[in-house]
Amino acid sequence: MQRVSGREFSSLSEGAAKDGLSAQGRRWGATRAARVAVRRWRWLGWSVLCVPTLAVLWLDWSRRGARLLQFDAFHAATYAAAALESAVVWAALLVAASRRSGKARWVAAVLFVVAGTFAFGGQAYFYEQYNAYLNVDVSMFASNFMDSVVNQLFADIGNYLHAKLPPLVAAVLLVYAARRSIRPRRRASVWAGRLAPVCLLASFFVPTQHRHQQAATPDMLYLHSVGGLVLTQLGFTEQSNQMRPRVRASLHVAPLVPRREPPRNVLFVILESVRADSACIEHDPSCNKTPFSSRLVPERFPFTNMRALASSTAISLAVLWSGVGPHESRDVLHTWPLLFDYAKAAGYDTAFWTSQNMMFGNARLWVKNLGVRRFVSATDLDPTSDLDIGAPEGLLAKHVERELHGLREPFMAVIQLSNVHYPYLVEADGPQPFQPATTSKAPDVNGSFKNQYQNAVHQQDRHVAAMIRALRATEAGKRTVIVYTSDHGEAFREHNQMGHTFSVFEEEIHVPGWIDAPPGTLTNEEAEALLRKRDAFVSHADIAPTVLDLIGVWDDAKLSRFKSRMIGSSLLRPPVTERPLPLTNCAGVWSCAFENWGYMQGHMKLLGRSWNGGWECYDLRADPEEQHNLRAAGCGSLVQHALTTFGRLPGAKED
């Protein structure tokens, strides 16, 4: 064995020590590098967790940044709370999806991708349609899943997929990025797997500030609306099992040849909830209910006995625009051609301007395929429009005044109002001649509450008059006939009921009606026919035939198929509709909370209500306020007509 000298041993020891220190340094260096890498990955992981909420905030800002800046302290707080909720929901799902093993991570991944795709893509699609976000009110009124979701999907599949595809791809990429960067510890991943589904489910039911300002992030508004739909489908809300409009698909109308030279333009004005005794039907300088329009058209042809066939807007529109009865099947009400279809087939330009909020009760589906060249609705005029009363009609009036000049003659345009729907929009700085007025619905101030309503009617008339004035100031106005009525009336406890859709009593279906025609636009025979019908019992079923007569196609043989289901007659011709007419608030476009229907023939009316237990009959000529019930026997054959059409008395069990 070779001996090692002390100096050599010392050198070897120093070398070994140096090698040891070098190895230790390398280990320390590697540990430090690893720590730096971990920190980087951890920050990357936190960044991934924040992406969904940051994305939704950015998207919302790009759509309505100016409106967000106008939030007061309360709405800013609700928005911040929704943003926090958004961060918790998406982060919990991503952490749970990032677990290193187990089936739970795939459950969380699927939930994240599906919820993210629908919350982001669904709101993008909805905002494009309505200029406002889907909220729980809308989902509760869109209670029929087949019509409100599936029907819309197939009707607009291209745009729907275009809105959904980017969020789908982004959601999948985020799950991939999360799994590469977050790497949660075992305990954290276990808790995330348990809490993530709970957080998502809770978002369905945690309240959001969803009305008017929609002061919440769009993703949380969407998830909350899903909760509303779930509750509705399970029967926990009052909207369950209600039928709402679906997408219309009108039957084809062959080209029509108007037999009128020169052609007449038509402006059809449809008020909201205005009853006959709340309007100036005939010209009377002392009438202060709708004085602005009354003064503009003193030579109008009034109809003092005009009746709607329903007290529901959706059903009344179906009758007014198609001419068919409200008792027709759901398919007929969604396929029979409308005035817009006939007008286009006759070469007329078309427009539909409304202050109604099309998010209410699937209304947008009903008008989606009108095919009009000019269209505006509440959320186009004001994205924060109330679901019930729509956009302020001053905005509608200004819009119509601008667009009237862009219509090509001949044209057929429809203006539909909305502000007289409860809770009745009354501008604080506008005239309020009916006093005392109150917003209270207490029985002991019923008269004052009706004054509030009458002030809303008075205000609405100012805007109607502004649009009529703008029309008459144009050259085309000299050739435009105006048709005017209301969709239905409004009850103020005359028969112990408030509002509308609950019955077909007079206060709910007796509506104003008149036609104004500039000199030379009517023949002597047409004017004479209108004069004779001043006090005749006419109805909304007569409006569509009248408009078709005004545009000169009522006698076209190609309409014979469609006229076969129309139950009215043209007001421009001598005969008065004498056939019995069905009345109902329970139809294929709008179901009723309480069954009510009946029949009317001339001045005799039969009606039934689910809570009344028998038929009621009234002679409107002798008893216009319907105080003396003649019972079923007083209406003779109308009872059999009602039983044949509806099958039973309202409220009775179906066979």
PDB file of N, CA and C in Angstrom, residues 423-486:
ATOM      1  N   PRO A 423     -96.336  49.457 -15.349  1.00  0.00           N
ATOM      2  CA  PRO A 423     -96.829  50.435 -14.367  1.00  0.00           C
ATOM      3  C   PRO A 423     -97.101  51.832 -14.912  1.00  0.00           C
ATOM      4  N   TYR A 424     -97.326  51.979 -16.227  1.00  0.00           N
ATOM      5  CA  TYR A 424     -97.739  53.236 -16.842  1.00  0.00           C
ATOM      6  C   TYR A 424     -96.670  54.324 -16.720  1.00  0.00           C
ATOM      7  N   LEU A 425     -95.995  54.548 -17.831  1.00  0.00           N
ATOM      8  CA  LEU A 425     -94.936  55.555 -17.832  1.00  0.00           C
ATOM      9  C   LEU A 425     -95.535  56.958 -17.924  1.00  0.00           C
ATOM     10  N   VAL A 426     -95.261  57.772 -16.930  1.00  0.00           N
ATOM     11  CA  VAL A 426     -95.694  59.171 -16.918  1.00  0.00           C
ATOM     12  C   VAL A 426     -94.459  60.030 -16.676  1.00  0.00           C
ATOM     13  N   GLU A 427     -94.104  60.833 -17.657  1.00  0.00           N
ATOM     14  CA  GLU A 427     -92.911  61.667 -17.540  1.00  0.00           C
ATOM     15  C   GLU A 427     -93.146  62.763 -16.501  1.00  0.00           C
ATOM     16  N   ALA A 428     -92.187  62.915 -15.602  1.00  0.00           N
ATOM     17  CA  ALA A 428     -92.336  63.868 -14.499  1.00  0.00           C
ATOM     18  C   ALA A 428     -92.499  65.299 -14.995  1.00  0.00           C
ATOM     19  N   ASP A 429     -91.855  65.634 -16.118  1.00  0.00           N
ATOM     20  CA  ASP A 429     -91.906  67.011 -16.605  1.00  0.00           C
ATOM     21  C   ASP A 429     -92.973  67.219 -17.672  1.00  0.00           C
ATOM     22  N   GLY A 430     -93.810  66.203 -17.898  1.00  0.00           N
ATOM     23  CA  GLY A 430     -94.866  66.321 -18.898  1.00  0.00           C
ATOM     24  C   GLY A 430     -96.198  66.696 -18.271  1.00  0.00           C
ATOM     25  N   PRO A 431     -97.182  67.050 -19.106  1.00  0.00           N
ATOM     26  CA  PRO A 431     -98.505  67.407 -18.574  1.00  0.00           C
ATOM     27  C   PRO A 431     -99.194  66.209 -17.934  1.00  0.00           C
ATOM     28  N   GLN A 432     -99.820  66.436 -16.812  1.00  0.00           N
ATOM     29  CA  GLN A 432    -100.563  65.404 -16.097  1.00  0.00           C
ATOM     30  C   GLN A 432    -101.917  66.000 -15.689  1.00  0.00           C
ATOM     31  N   PRO A 433    -102.813  66.138 -16.637  1.00  0.00           N
ATOM     32  CA  PRO A 433    -104.068  66.858 -16.362  1.00  0.00           C
ATOM     33  C   PRO A 433    -105.059  66.115 -15.477  1.00  0.00           C
ATOM     34  N   PHE A 434    -104.873  64.814 -15.321  1.00  0.00           N
ATOM     35  CA  PHE A 434    -105.850  64.029 -14.556  1.00  0.00           C
ATOM     36  C   PHE A 434    -105.357  63.858 -13.123  1.00  0.00           C
ATOM     37  N   GLN A 435    -106.024  64.552 -12.223  1.00  0.00           N
ATOM     38  CA  GLN A 435    -105.616  64.600 -10.819  1.00  0.00           C
ATOM     39  C   GLN A 435    -106.836  64.401  -9.916  1.00  0.00           C
ATOM     40  N   PRO A 436    -106.646  63.887  -8.721  1.00  0.00           N
ATOM     41  CA  PRO A 436    -105.376  63.409  -8.156  1.00  0.00           C
ATOM     42  C   PRO A 436    -104.963  62.089  -8.783  1.00  0.00           C
ATOM     43  N   ALA A 437    -103.668  61.882  -8.885  1.00  0.00           N
ATOM     44  CA  ALA A 437    -103.136  60.659  -9.476  1.00  0.00           C
ATOM     45  C   ALA A 437    -102.201  59.985  -8.491  1.00  0.00           C
ATOM     46  N   THR A 438    -102.195  58.666  -8.519  1.00  0.00           N
ATOM     47  CA  THR A 438    -101.323  57.904  -7.628  1.00  0.00           C
ATOM     48  C   THR A 438    -100.874  56.629  -8.311  1.00  0.00           C
ATOM     49  N   THR A 439     -99.747  56.115  -7.877  1.00  0.00           N
ATOM     50  CA  THR A 439     -99.271  54.833  -8.380  1.00  0.00           C
ATOM     51  C   THR A 439     -99.742  53.680  -7.508  1.00  0.00           C
ATOM     52  N   SER A 440    -100.454  53.992  -6.428  1.00  0.00           N
ATOM     53  CA  SER A 440    -100.960  52.956  -5.534  1.00  0.00           C
ATOM     54  C   SER A 440    -102.142  52.229  -6.153  1.00  0.00           C
ATOM     55  N   LYS A 441    -102.172  50.916  -6.011  1.00  0.00           N
ATOM     56  CA  LYS A 441    -103.289  50.117  -6.519  1.00  0.00           C
ATOM     57  C   LYS A 441    -104.285  49.768  -5.416  1.00  0.00           C
ATOM     58  N   ALA A 442    -104.203  50.470  -4.307  1.00  0.00           N
ATOM     59  CA  ALA A 442    -105.123  50.213  -3.197  1.00  0.00           C
ATOM     60  C   ALA A 442    -106.565  50.490  -3.638  1.00  0.00           C
ATOM     61  N   PRO A 443    -107.506  49.648  -3.238  1.00  0.00           N
ATOM     62  CA  PRO A 443    -108.897  49.821  -3.668  1.00  0.00           C
ATOM     63  C   PRO A 443    -109.482  51.186  -3.339  1.00  0.00           C
ATOM     64  N   ASP A 444    -109.080  51.786  -2.211  1.00  0.00           N
ATOM     65  CA  ASP A 444    -109.699  53.044  -1.822  1.00  0.00           C
ATOM     66  C   ASP A 444    -109.199  54.242  -2.624  1.00  0.00           C
ATOM     67  N   VAL A 445    -108.164  54.040  -3.458  1.00  0.00           N
ATOM     68  CA  VAL A 445    -107.689  55.131  -4.332  1.00  0.00           C
ATOM     69  C   VAL A 445    -107.739  54.684  -5.790  1.00  0.00           C
ATOM     70  N   ASN A 446    -108.699  53.826  -6.099  1.00  0.00           N
ATOM     71  CA  ASN A 446    -108.804  53.281  -7.449  1.00  0.00           C
ATOM     72  C   ASN A 446    -108.970  54.383  -8.498  1.00  0.00           C
ATOM     73  N   GLY A 447    -109.772  55.398  -8.179  1.00  0.00           N
ATOM     74  CA  GLY A 447    -109.974  56.493  -9.127  1.00  0.00           C
ATOM     75  C   GLY A 447    -108.690  57.258  -9.400  1.00  0.00           C
ATOM     76  N   SER A 448    -107.885  57.469  -8.385  1.00  0.00           N
ATOM     77  CA  SER A 448    -106.619  58.175  -8.555  1.00  0.00           C
ATOM     78  C   SER A 448    -105.619  57.322  -9.330  1.00  0.00           C
ATOM     79  N   PHE A 449    -105.683  56.014  -9.106  1.00  0.00           N
ATOM     80  CA  PHE A 449    -104.807  55.122  -9.868  1.00  0.00           C
ATOM     81  C   PHE A 449    -105.191  55.137 -11.348  1.00  0.00           C
ATOM     82  N   LYS A 450    -106.485  55.170 -11.623  1.00  0.00           N
ATOM     83  CA  LYS A 450    -106.916  55.256 -13.019  1.00  0.00           C
ATOM     84  C   LYS A 450    -106.494  56.592 -13.624  1.00  0.00           C
ATOM     85  N   ASN A 451    -106.448  57.659 -12.824  1.00  0.00           N
ATOM     86  CA  ASN A 451    -105.947  58.941 -13.329  1.00  0.00           C
ATOM     87  C   ASN A 451    -104.483  58.837 -13.751  1.00  0.00           C
ATOM     88  N   GLN A 452    -103.714  58.051 -12.993  1.00  0.00           N
ATOM     89  CA  GLN A 452    -102.317  57.831 -13.369  1.00  0.00           C
ATOM     90  C   GLN A 452    -102.248  57.172 -14.745  1.00  0.00           C
ATOM     91  N   TYR A 453    -103.098  56.185 -14.935  1.00  0.00           N
ATOM     92  CA  TYR A 453    -103.201  55.512 -16.233  1.00  0.00           C
ATOM     93  C   TYR A 453    -103.609  56.498 -17.324  1.00  0.00           C
ATOM     94  N   GLN A 454    -104.612  57.323 -17.025  1.00  0.00           N
ATOM     95  CA  GLN A 454    -105.097  58.275 -18.029  1.00  0.00           C
ATOM     96  C   GLN A 454    -104.021  59.301 -18.382  1.00  0.00           C
ATOM     97  N   ASN A 455    -103.205  59.678 -17.423  1.00  0.00           N
ATOM     98  CA  ASN A 455    -102.083  60.568 -17.718  1.00  0.00           C
ATOM     99  C   ASN A 455    -101.086  59.899 -18.657  1.00  0.00           C
ATOM    100  N   ALA A 456    -100.884  58.588 -18.484  1.00  0.00           N
ATOM    101  CA  ALA A 456     -99.994  57.854 -19.388  1.00  0.00           C
ATOM    102  C   ALA A 456    -100.573  57.809 -20.794  1.00  0.00           C
ATOM    103  N   VAL A 457    -101.904  57.633 -20.899  1.00  0.00           N
ATOM    104  CA  VAL A 457    -102.563  57.656 -22.209  1.00  0.00           C
ATOM    105  C   VAL A 457    -102.397  59.039 -22.851  1.00  0.00           C
ATOM    106  N   HIS A 458    -102.605  60.076 -22.065  1.00  0.00           N
ATOM    107  CA  HIS A 458    -102.473  61.458 -22.531  1.00  0.00           C
ATOM    108  C   HIS A 458    -101.049  61.703 -23.043  1.00  0.00           C
ATOM    109  N   GLN A 459    -100.077  61.224 -22.294  1.00  0.00           N
ATOM    110  CA  GLN A 459     -98.676  61.378 -22.699  1.00  0.00           C
ATOM    111  C   GLN A 459     -98.396  60.606 -23.982  1.00  0.00           C
ATOM    112  N   GLN A 460     -98.872  59.372 -24.064  1.00  0.00           N
ATOM    113  CA  GLN A 460     -98.670  58.566 -25.263  1.00  0.00           C
ATOM    114  C   GLN A 460     -99.230  59.274 -26.491  1.00  0.00           C
ATOM    115  N   ASP A 461    -100.359  59.927 -26.303  1.00  0.00           N
ATOM    116  CA  ASP A 461    -100.994  60.608 -27.429  1.00  0.00           C
ATOM    117  C   ASP A 461    -100.137  61.749 -27.962  1.00  0.00           C
ATOM    118  N   ARG A 462     -99.384  62.422 -27.085  1.00  0.00           N
ATOM    119  CA  ARG A 462     -98.474  63.473 -27.547  1.00  0.00           C
ATOM    120  C   ARG A 462     -97.481  62.913 -28.549  1.00  0.00           C
ATOM    121  N   HIS A 463     -96.966  61.733 -28.263  1.00  0.00           N
ATOM    122  CA  HIS A 463     -95.968  61.133 -29.151  1.00  0.00           C
ATOM    123  C   HIS A 463     -96.611  60.582 -30.421  1.00  0.00           C
ATOM    124  N   VAL A 464     -97.816  60.039 -30.298  1.00  0.00           N
ATOM    125  CA  VAL A 464     -98.534  59.594 -31.494  1.00  0.00           C
ATOM    126  C   VAL A 464     -98.791  60.787 -32.411  1.00  0.00           C
ATOM    127  N   ALA A 465     -99.221  61.897 -31.829  1.00  0.00           N
ATOM    128  CA  ALA A 465     -99.489  63.102 -32.614  1.00  0.00           C
ATOM    129  C   ALA A 465     -98.227  63.609 -33.304  1.00  0.00           C
ATOM    130  N   ALA A 466     -97.083  63.510 -32.616  1.00  0.00           N
ATOM    131  CA  ALA A 466     -95.821  63.959 -33.222  1.00  0.00           C
ATOM    132  C   ALA A 466     -95.513  63.142 -34.467  1.00  0.00           C
ATOM    133  N   MET A 467     -95.763  61.845 -34.422  1.00  0.00           N
ATOM    134  CA  MET A 467     -95.496  60.991 -35.584  1.00  0.00           C
ATOM    135  C   MET A 467     -96.488  61.260 -36.708  1.00  0.00           C
ATOM    136  N   ILE A 468     -97.761  61.477 -36.357  1.00  0.00           N
ATOM    137  CA  ILE A 468     -98.759  61.794 -37.382  1.00  0.00           C
ATOM    138  C   ILE A 468     -98.440  63.136 -38.029  1.00  0.00           C
ATOM    139  N   ARG A 469     -98.063  64.089 -37.218  1.00  0.00           N
ATOM    140  CA  ARG A 469     -97.717  65.419 -37.738  1.00  0.00           C
ATOM    141  C   ARG A 469     -96.540  65.330 -38.704  1.00  0.00           C
ATOM    142  N   ALA A 470     -95.533  64.540 -38.342  1.00  0.00           N
ATOM    143  CA  ALA A 470     -94.370  64.373 -39.211  1.00  0.00           C
ATOM    144  C   ALA A 470     -94.766  63.711 -40.531  1.00  0.00           C
ATOM    145  N   LEU A 471     -95.671  62.731 -40.452  1.00  0.00           N
ATOM    146  CA  LEU A 471     -96.135  62.073 -41.671  1.00  0.00           C
ATOM    147  C   LEU A 471     -96.889  63.040 -42.573  1.00  0.00           C
ATOM    148  N   ARG A 472     -97.828  63.766 -41.994  1.00  0.00           N
ATOM    149  CA  ARG A 472     -98.655  64.669 -42.795  1.00  0.00           C
ATOM    150  C   ARG A 472     -97.832  65.820 -43.396  1.00  0.00           C
ATOM    151  N   ALA A 473     -96.660  66.098 -42.830  1.00  0.00           N
ATOM    152  CA  ALA A 473     -95.809  67.163 -43.362  1.00  0.00           C
ATOM    153  C   ALA A 473     -95.039  66.722 -44.599  1.00  0.00           C
ATOM    154  N   THR A 474     -95.032  65.422 -44.880  1.00  0.00           N
ATOM    155  CA  THR A 474     -94.321  64.918 -46.053  1.00  0.00           C
ATOM    156  C   THR A 474     -95.253  64.865 -47.251  1.00  0.00           C
ATOM    157  N   GLU A 475     -94.669  64.780 -48.429  1.00  0.00           N
ATOM    158  CA  GLU A 475     -95.469  64.650 -49.648  1.00  0.00           C
ATOM    159  C   GLU A 475     -96.226  63.330 -49.635  1.00  0.00           C
ATOM    160  N   ALA A 476     -95.564  62.269 -49.124  1.00  0.00           N
ATOM    161  CA  ALA A 476     -96.218  60.960 -49.071  1.00  0.00           C
ATOM    162  C   ALA A 476     -97.407  60.972 -48.127  1.00  0.00           C
ATOM    163  N   GLY A 477     -97.379  61.859 -47.126  1.00  0.00           N
ATOM    164  CA  GLY A 477     -98.478  61.937 -46.170  1.00  0.00           C
ATOM    165  C   GLY A 477     -99.808  62.269 -46.810  1.00  0.00           C
ATOM    166  N   LYS A 478     -99.769  62.936 -47.947  1.00  0.00           N
ATOM    167  CA  LYS A 478    -101.009  63.282 -48.647  1.00  0.00           C
ATOM    168  C   LYS A 478    -101.679  62.053 -49.258  1.00  0.00           C
ATOM    169  N   ARG A 479    -100.937  60.965 -49.341  1.00  0.00           N
ATOM    170  CA  ARG A 479    -101.466  59.740 -49.948  1.00  0.00           C
ATOM    171  C   ARG A 479    -101.488  58.581 -48.940  1.00  0.00           C
ATOM    172  N   THR A 480    -101.435  58.917 -47.649  1.00  0.00           N
ATOM    173  CA  THR A 480    -101.348  57.881 -46.618  1.00  0.00           C
ATOM    174  C   THR A 480    -102.608  57.841 -45.763  1.00  0.00           C
ATOM    175  N   VAL A 481    -103.213  56.671 -45.699  1.00  0.00           N
ATOM    176  CA  VAL A 481    -104.382  56.443 -44.859  1.00  0.00           C
ATOM    177  C   VAL A 481    -103.893  55.896 -43.514  1.00  0.00           C
ATOM    178  N   ILE A 482    -104.411  56.454 -42.421  1.00  0.00           N
ATOM    179  CA  ILE A 482    -104.012  56.014 -41.080  1.00  0.00           C
ATOM    180  C   ILE A 482    -105.122  55.147 -40.484  1.00  0.00           C
ATOM    181  N   VAL A 483    -104.757  53.974 -40.026  1.00  0.00           N
ATOM    182  CA  VAL A 483    -105.661  53.073 -39.312  1.00  0.00           C
ATOM    183  C   VAL A 483    -105.199  53.054 -37.854  1.00  0.00           C
ATOM    184  N   TYR A 484    -106.128  53.256 -36.920  1.00  0.00           N
ATOM    185  CA  TYR A 484    -105.772  53.498 -35.518  1.00  0.00           C
ATOM    186  C   TYR A 484    -106.644  52.649 -34.595  1.00  0.00           C
ATOM    187  N   THR A 485    -105.995  51.923 -33.689  1.00  0.00           N
ATOM    188  CA  THR A 485    -106.739  51.174 -32.670  1.00  0.00           C
ATOM    189  C   THR A 485    -105.784  50.849 -31.521  1.00  0.00           C
ATOM    190  N   SER A 486    -106.267  50.126 -30.528  1.00  0.00           N
ATOM    191  CA  SER A 486    -105.431  49.665 -29.416  1.00  0.00           C
ATOM    192  C   SER A 486    -105.463  48.149 -29.373  1.00  0.00           C
TER     193      SER A 486
END
